[in-house]
Amino acid sequence: YISIKMAKLTSVNKTKIVKKRTKSFERHHYQRFKRLASTSWRKQKGIDSRVRRRFKGTIPQPSIGYGSDKATRNLLPNGFYKFLVHNPKELEMLMMHNRKYCAEIAHNVSSKTRKVIVERANQLNIKVTNAIAKLRVEENA
């Protein structure tokens, strides 16, 4: 019996992720009404709106300039890109790309299938971001 240790999988991507803005954009006049959430951005459409006309001192609006660097867009903090997996067969696509993509098991996959996916991912040396989800066993006390 030979024990094979899995090497800790690291990403090929070493570029530093820089976010131009991490705060969400506030909705104009959200403070005036309780029913409005501050983060539910809506574009101002009023003909006299100071925000739409971008007057000095008004809240910032989303624009293309806030976009992420193309090299690091959609990149997870661990350096991998996310790939959604629904069954063990879909892991085969990541076999040659296990240093660039990591698998994430879809939310509607049963715990039985999750176990099979996690085992297969270990065989193929593929990182799974949510490997322990729905696999915990509850104790009857």
XYZ file of N, CA and C in Angstrom:
423
model
N 0.845 -1.188 0.000
C 0.000 0.000 0.000
C 0.886 1.246 0.000
N 0.718 2.091 -1.005
C 1.509 3.319 -1.129
C 0.577 4.505 -0.914
N 0.947 5.376 0.016
C 0.124 6.573 0.229
C 0.651 7.701 -0.655
N -0.270 8.291 -1.400
C 0.099 9.398 -2.293
C -0.481 10.670 -1.700
N 0.388 11.633 -1.414
C -0.075 12.907 -0.870
C -0.378 13.846 -2.028
N -1.516 14.529 -1.915
C -1.889 15.509 -2.925
C -1.108 16.799 -2.656
N -0.457 17.296 -3.679
C 0.251 18.557 -3.528
C -0.770 19.679 -3.404
N -0.485 20.678 -2.566
C -1.402 21.800 -2.403
C -1.487 22.551 -3.723
N -2.689 22.624 -4.256
C -2.891 23.202 -5.577
C -2.857 24.727 -5.500
N -1.970 25.338 -6.284
C -1.888 26.790 -6.342
C -2.179 27.246 -7.758
N -2.635 28.459 -7.868
C -3.014 29.003 -9.161
C -1.794 29.456 -9.945
N -1.927 29.430 -11.263
C -0.877 29.935 -12.148
C -0.867 31.467 -12.082
N -2.053 32.040 -11.904
C -2.215 33.487 -11.934
C -1.657 34.129 -10.673
N -0.673 34.996 -10.826
C -0.045 35.661 -9.680
C -0.285 37.173 -9.685
N -1.086 37.663 -10.664
C -1.322 39.103 -10.735
C -2.156 39.570 -9.551
N -1.813 40.744 -9.028
C -2.514 41.295 -7.877
C -3.847 41.872 -8.346
N -4.907 41.521 -7.633
C -6.239 42.012 -7.987
C -6.424 43.401 -7.382
N -6.695 44.380 -8.233
C -6.917 45.751 -7.777
C -8.340 46.151 -8.138
N -9.128 46.469 -7.120
C -10.491 46.940 -7.352
C -10.471 48.464 -7.312
N -11.047 49.109 -8.338
C -11.077 50.568 -8.345
C -12.051 51.098 -7.311
N -13.122 50.348 -7.083
C -14.111 50.764 -6.076
C -14.734 49.516 -5.482
N -14.771 49.454 -4.150
C -15.366 48.290 -3.492
C -16.729 48.622 -2.887
N -16.982 49.909 -2.622
C -18.278 50.309 -2.084
C -19.341 50.221 -3.172
N -20.583 49.890 -2.769
C -21.673 49.868 -3.740
C -22.159 51.300 -3.970
N -22.751 51.543 -5.122
C -23.239 52.880 -5.445
C -24.572 53.116 -4.750
N -24.706 54.316 -4.152
C -25.923 54.650 -3.420
C -26.999 55.146 -4.365
N -28.227 54.814 -4.021
C -29.367 55.311 -4.796
C -29.657 56.751 -4.379
N -29.938 57.610 -5.349
C -30.203 59.020 -5.068
C -31.455 59.158 -4.200
N -31.366 59.961 -3.142
C -32.463 60.240 -2.199
C -32.918 59.009 -1.418
N -32.064 58.013 -1.260
C -32.481 56.826 -0.512
C -32.705 57.168 0.972
N -32.065 58.262 1.462
C -32.207 58.635 2.863
C -33.611 59.176 3.151
N -34.275 59.699 2.139
C -35.584 60.322 2.339
C -36.697 59.307 2.571
N -36.549 58.104 2.009
C -37.629 57.124 2.064
C -37.124 55.815 2.651
N -37.862 55.295 3.644
C -37.467 54.052 4.288
C -37.549 52.864 3.340
N -38.465 52.948 2.362
C -38.701 51.801 1.474
C -37.564 51.598 0.478
N -36.684 52.589 0.314
C -35.581 52.473 -0.644
C -34.331 51.955 0.061
N -33.722 50.972 -0.533
C -32.450 50.475 0.001
C -31.326 51.323 -0.576
N -30.271 51.538 0.200
C -29.191 52.414 -0.264
C -28.419 51.797 -1.419
N -28.392 50.461 -1.486
C -27.552 49.810 -2.488
C -28.281 49.488 -3.792
N -29.618 49.729 -3.834
C -30.347 49.395 -5.060
C -30.232 50.550 -6.048
N -29.144 50.588 -6.790
C -28.864 51.690 -7.695
C -29.905 51.793 -8.790
N -30.366 53.015 -9.050
C -31.224 53.302 -10.184
C -30.670 54.533 -10.887
N -30.676 54.528 -12.189
C -30.214 55.677 -12.975
C -31.227 56.804 -12.839
N -30.732 58.024 -12.670
C -31.620 59.172 -12.563
C -32.126 59.565 -13.951
N -33.466 59.783 -14.047
C -34.061 60.084 -15.347
C -34.689 61.481 -15.401
N -34.665 62.192 -14.276
C -35.346 63.492 -14.235
C -34.687 64.545 -15.117
N -35.505 65.440 -15.685
C -34.960 66.451 -16.599
C -34.093 67.471 -15.869
N -34.374 67.721 -14.599
C -33.603 68.706 -13.841
C -32.654 68.058 -12.838
N -32.468 66.749 -12.881
C -31.707 66.034 -11.863
C -30.243 66.474 -11.816
N -29.786 66.868 -10.622
C -28.394 67.278 -10.432
C -27.457 66.093 -10.583
N -27.917 64.910 -10.114
C -27.075 63.710 -10.187
C -26.867 63.303 -11.642
N -27.959 63.300 -12.431
C -27.848 62.910 -13.842
C -26.943 63.862 -14.616
N -27.021 65.158 -14.265
C -26.195 66.149 -14.965
C -24.776 66.240 -14.400
N -24.491 65.401 -13.377
C -23.156 65.261 -12.785
C -22.599 66.579 -12.234
N -23.411 67.246 -11.449
C -22.954 68.464 -10.806
C -21.952 68.126 -9.716
N -21.105 69.107 -9.404
C -20.102 68.932 -8.360
C -20.788 68.723 -7.014
N -20.284 67.749 -6.226
C -20.829 67.503 -4.905
C -21.947 66.476 -4.857
N -22.359 65.955 -6.000
C -23.413 64.933 -5.996
C -22.793 63.540 -5.898
N -23.646 62.544 -5.670
C -23.154 61.176 -5.498
C -22.567 60.643 -6.804
N -21.530 59.800 -6.715
C -20.945 59.237 -7.939
C -21.887 58.222 -8.583
N -21.844 58.146 -9.903
C -22.658 57.198 -10.645
C -21.770 56.113 -11.238
N -22.309 54.908 -11.430
C -21.516 53.866 -12.079
C -21.170 54.276 -13.502
N -19.941 54.011 -13.909
C -19.532 54.285 -15.289
C -18.466 53.273 -15.686
N -18.155 53.219 -16.947
C -17.238 52.217 -17.469
C -15.837 52.359 -16.868
N -15.510 53.538 -16.370
C -14.200 53.760 -15.778
C -13.945 52.980 -14.499
N -15.025 52.525 -13.858
C -14.879 51.743 -12.636
C -14.623 50.267 -12.923
N -14.599 49.878 -14.186
C -14.426 48.473 -14.549
C -13.097 47.898 -14.087
N -13.076 46.587 -13.854
C -11.865 45.920 -13.386
C -10.880 45.707 -14.521
N -9.629 45.468 -14.158
C -8.583 45.152 -15.123
C -8.967 43.867 -15.838
N -8.781 43.833 -17.158
C -9.192 42.677 -17.948
C -8.470 41.404 -17.500
N -7.238 41.533 -17.055
C -6.453 40.365 -16.641
C -6.978 39.752 -15.349
N -7.577 40.567 -14.478
C -8.028 40.050 -13.187
C -9.543 40.044 -13.039
N -10.283 40.339 -14.103
C -11.741 40.346 -14.024
C -12.264 38.930 -13.781
N -13.241 38.785 -12.893
C -13.857 37.499 -12.508
C -12.887 36.557 -11.801
N -11.727 37.045 -11.400
C -10.739 36.211 -10.721
C -11.071 36.168 -9.222
N -11.075 34.971 -8.648
C -11.332 34.832 -7.215
C -10.084 35.249 -6.435
N -10.224 35.587 -5.160
C -9.052 35.980 -4.365
C -7.969 34.903 -4.284
N -8.350 33.624 -4.461
C -7.348 32.554 -4.415
C -6.604 32.395 -5.745
N -6.927 33.218 -6.756
C -6.206 33.205 -8.030
C -6.813 32.317 -9.090
N -7.927 31.644 -8.780
C -8.586 30.769 -9.738
C -9.815 31.445 -10.336
N -10.242 30.956 -11.501
C -11.528 31.337 -12.065
C -12.538 30.277 -11.647
N -13.790 30.678 -11.444
C -14.825 29.772 -10.982
C -15.450 29.026 -12.164
N -15.705 27.724 -11.970
C -16.387 26.915 -12.983
C -17.483 26.123 -12.277
N -18.729 26.338 -12.676
C -19.866 25.708 -12.015
C -20.033 24.266 -12.478
N -20.149 23.346 -11.518
C -20.218 21.914 -11.806
C -21.534 21.352 -11.271
N -22.232 20.571 -12.102
C -23.486 19.952 -11.696
C -23.373 18.440 -11.511
N -22.398 17.818 -12.175
C -22.220 16.367 -12.057
C -20.743 16.020 -12.236
N -20.346 14.796 -11.859
C -18.920 14.412 -11.930
C -18.333 14.463 -13.342
N -19.166 14.266 -14.356
C -18.675 14.273 -15.743
C -18.167 15.652 -16.158
N -18.761 16.697 -15.605
C -18.349 18.063 -15.949
C -16.957 18.397 -15.412
N -16.476 17.616 -14.445
C -15.118 17.836 -13.915
C -14.051 17.487 -14.944
N -14.402 16.605 -15.887
C -13.427 16.157 -16.897
C -12.918 17.342 -17.721
N -13.765 18.371 -17.887
C -13.359 19.547 -18.671
C -12.217 20.311 -18.009
N -12.130 20.210 -16.688
C -11.113 20.959 -15.946
C -9.813 20.186 -15.767
N -9.761 18.977 -16.294
C -8.606 18.112 -16.057
C -7.283 18.775 -16.459
N -7.237 19.403 -17.626
C -6.007 20.034 -18.107
C -5.879 21.488 -17.652
N -6.922 22.011 -16.995
C -6.916 23.425 -16.606
C -7.031 23.590 -15.102
N -6.516 22.609 -14.337
C -6.709 22.649 -12.887
C -5.860 23.698 -12.181
N -4.946 24.356 -12.881
C -4.161 25.435 -12.258
C -4.772 26.805 -12.545
N -5.769 26.846 -13.432
C -6.397 28.117 -13.782
C -7.846 28.202 -13.284
N -8.566 27.072 -13.324
C -9.967 27.051 -12.914
C -10.164 26.163 -11.695
N -11.077 26.574 -10.827
C -11.479 25.712 -9.716
C -12.966 25.421 -9.877
N -13.393 24.300 -9.359
C -14.791 23.899 -9.488
C -15.605 24.451 -8.334
N -16.845 24.796 -8.634
C -17.785 25.151 -7.582
C -19.050 24.339 -7.832
N -19.452 23.564 -6.838
C -20.609 22.704 -6.991
C -21.877 23.560 -6.935
N -22.789 23.354 -7.881
C -24.026 24.134 -7.961
C -24.882 23.928 -6.719
N -25.730 24.902 -6.430
C -26.512 24.875 -5.187
C -27.545 23.764 -5.150
N -28.022 23.312 -6.315
C -29.112 22.339 -6.332
C -28.633 20.894 -6.510
N -27.367 20.632 -6.220
C -26.822 19.278 -6.327
C -27.004 18.570 -4.990
N -27.457 17.324 -5.042
C -27.722 16.568 -3.810
C -26.422 16.232 -3.091
N -26.526 15.919 -1.800
C -25.335 15.609 -1.006
C -24.680 14.312 -1.474
N -25.479 13.390 -1.993
C -24.955 12.126 -2.520
C -24.046 12.394 -3.725
N -24.523 13.236 -4.645
C -23.730 13.586 -5.833
C -22.529 14.434 -5.454
N -22.690 15.291 -4.429
C -21.585 16.127 -3.969
C -20.393 15.284 -3.534
N -20.675 14.202 -2.793
C -19.599 13.314 -2.343
C -18.837 12.743 -3.526
N -19.574 12.323 -4.550
C -18.955 11.740 -5.750
C -18.114 12.790 -6.465
N -18.634 14.006 -6.558
C -17.908 15.094 -7.242
C -16.614 15.421 -6.508
N -16.685 15.512 -5.162
C -15.493 15.853 -4.373
C -14.429 14.760 -4.482
N -14.864 13.506 -4.451
C -13.911 12.391 -4.599
C -13.236 12.411 -5.962
N -14.043 12.647 -6.997
C -13.494 12.694 -8.374
C -12.552 13.888 -8.537
N -12.877 15.003 -7.909
C -12.024 16.195 -7.980
C -10.675 15.930 -7.328
N -10.664 15.176 -6.235
C -9.398 14.820 -5.583
C -8.546 13.935 -6.477
N -9.194 13.009 -7.195
C -8.457 12.139 -8.120
C -7.824 12.940 -9.250
N -8.581 13.944 -9.751
C -8.092 14.754 -10.875
C -7.255 15.944 -10.419
N -7.078 16.093 -9.105
C -6.317 17.201 -8.524
C -6.936 18.554 -8.887
N -8.247 18.653 -8.710
C -8.982 19.886 -9.001
C -9.467 20.472 -7.682
N -9.267 21.771 -7.512
C -9.703 22.452 -6.291
C -11.214 22.689 -6.362
N -11.913 22.388 -5.259
C -13.355 22.637 -5.164
C -13.567 23.678 -4.073
N -14.210 24.793 -4.432
C -14.346 25.899 -3.480
C -15.311 25.578 -2.344
N -16.407 24.902 -2.647
C -17.400 24.601 -1.603
C -17.501 23.090 -1.379
N -16.360 22.466 -1.131
C -16.309 21.009 -0.998
C -17.043 20.495 0.240
N -17.052 21.267 1.329
C -17.661 20.770 2.571
C -19.137 21.118 2.694
N -19.692 21.855 1.735
C -21.105 22.259 1.811
C -22.025 21.052 1.723
N -23.023 21.016 2.564
C -24.058 19.965 2.611
C -23.508 18.563 2.869
N -22.281 18.455 3.353
C -21.714 17.141 3.614
C -21.585 16.850 5.104
N -21.959 17.813 5.943
C -21.868 17.631 7.383
C -22.998 16.707 7.869
N -22.677 15.838 8.799
C -23.654 14.893 9.334
C -24.143 15.418 10.680
N -25.462 15.467 10.847
C -26.031 15.940 12.115
C -26.105 14.785 13.101
N -25.784 15.093 14.351
C -25.860 14.079 15.395
C -27.201 14.184 16.116
N -27.803 13.047 16.409
C -29.061 13.035 17.169
C -28.735 13.030 18.667
N -29.093 14.113 19.332
C -28.761 14.232 20.758
C -29.967 13.987 21.627
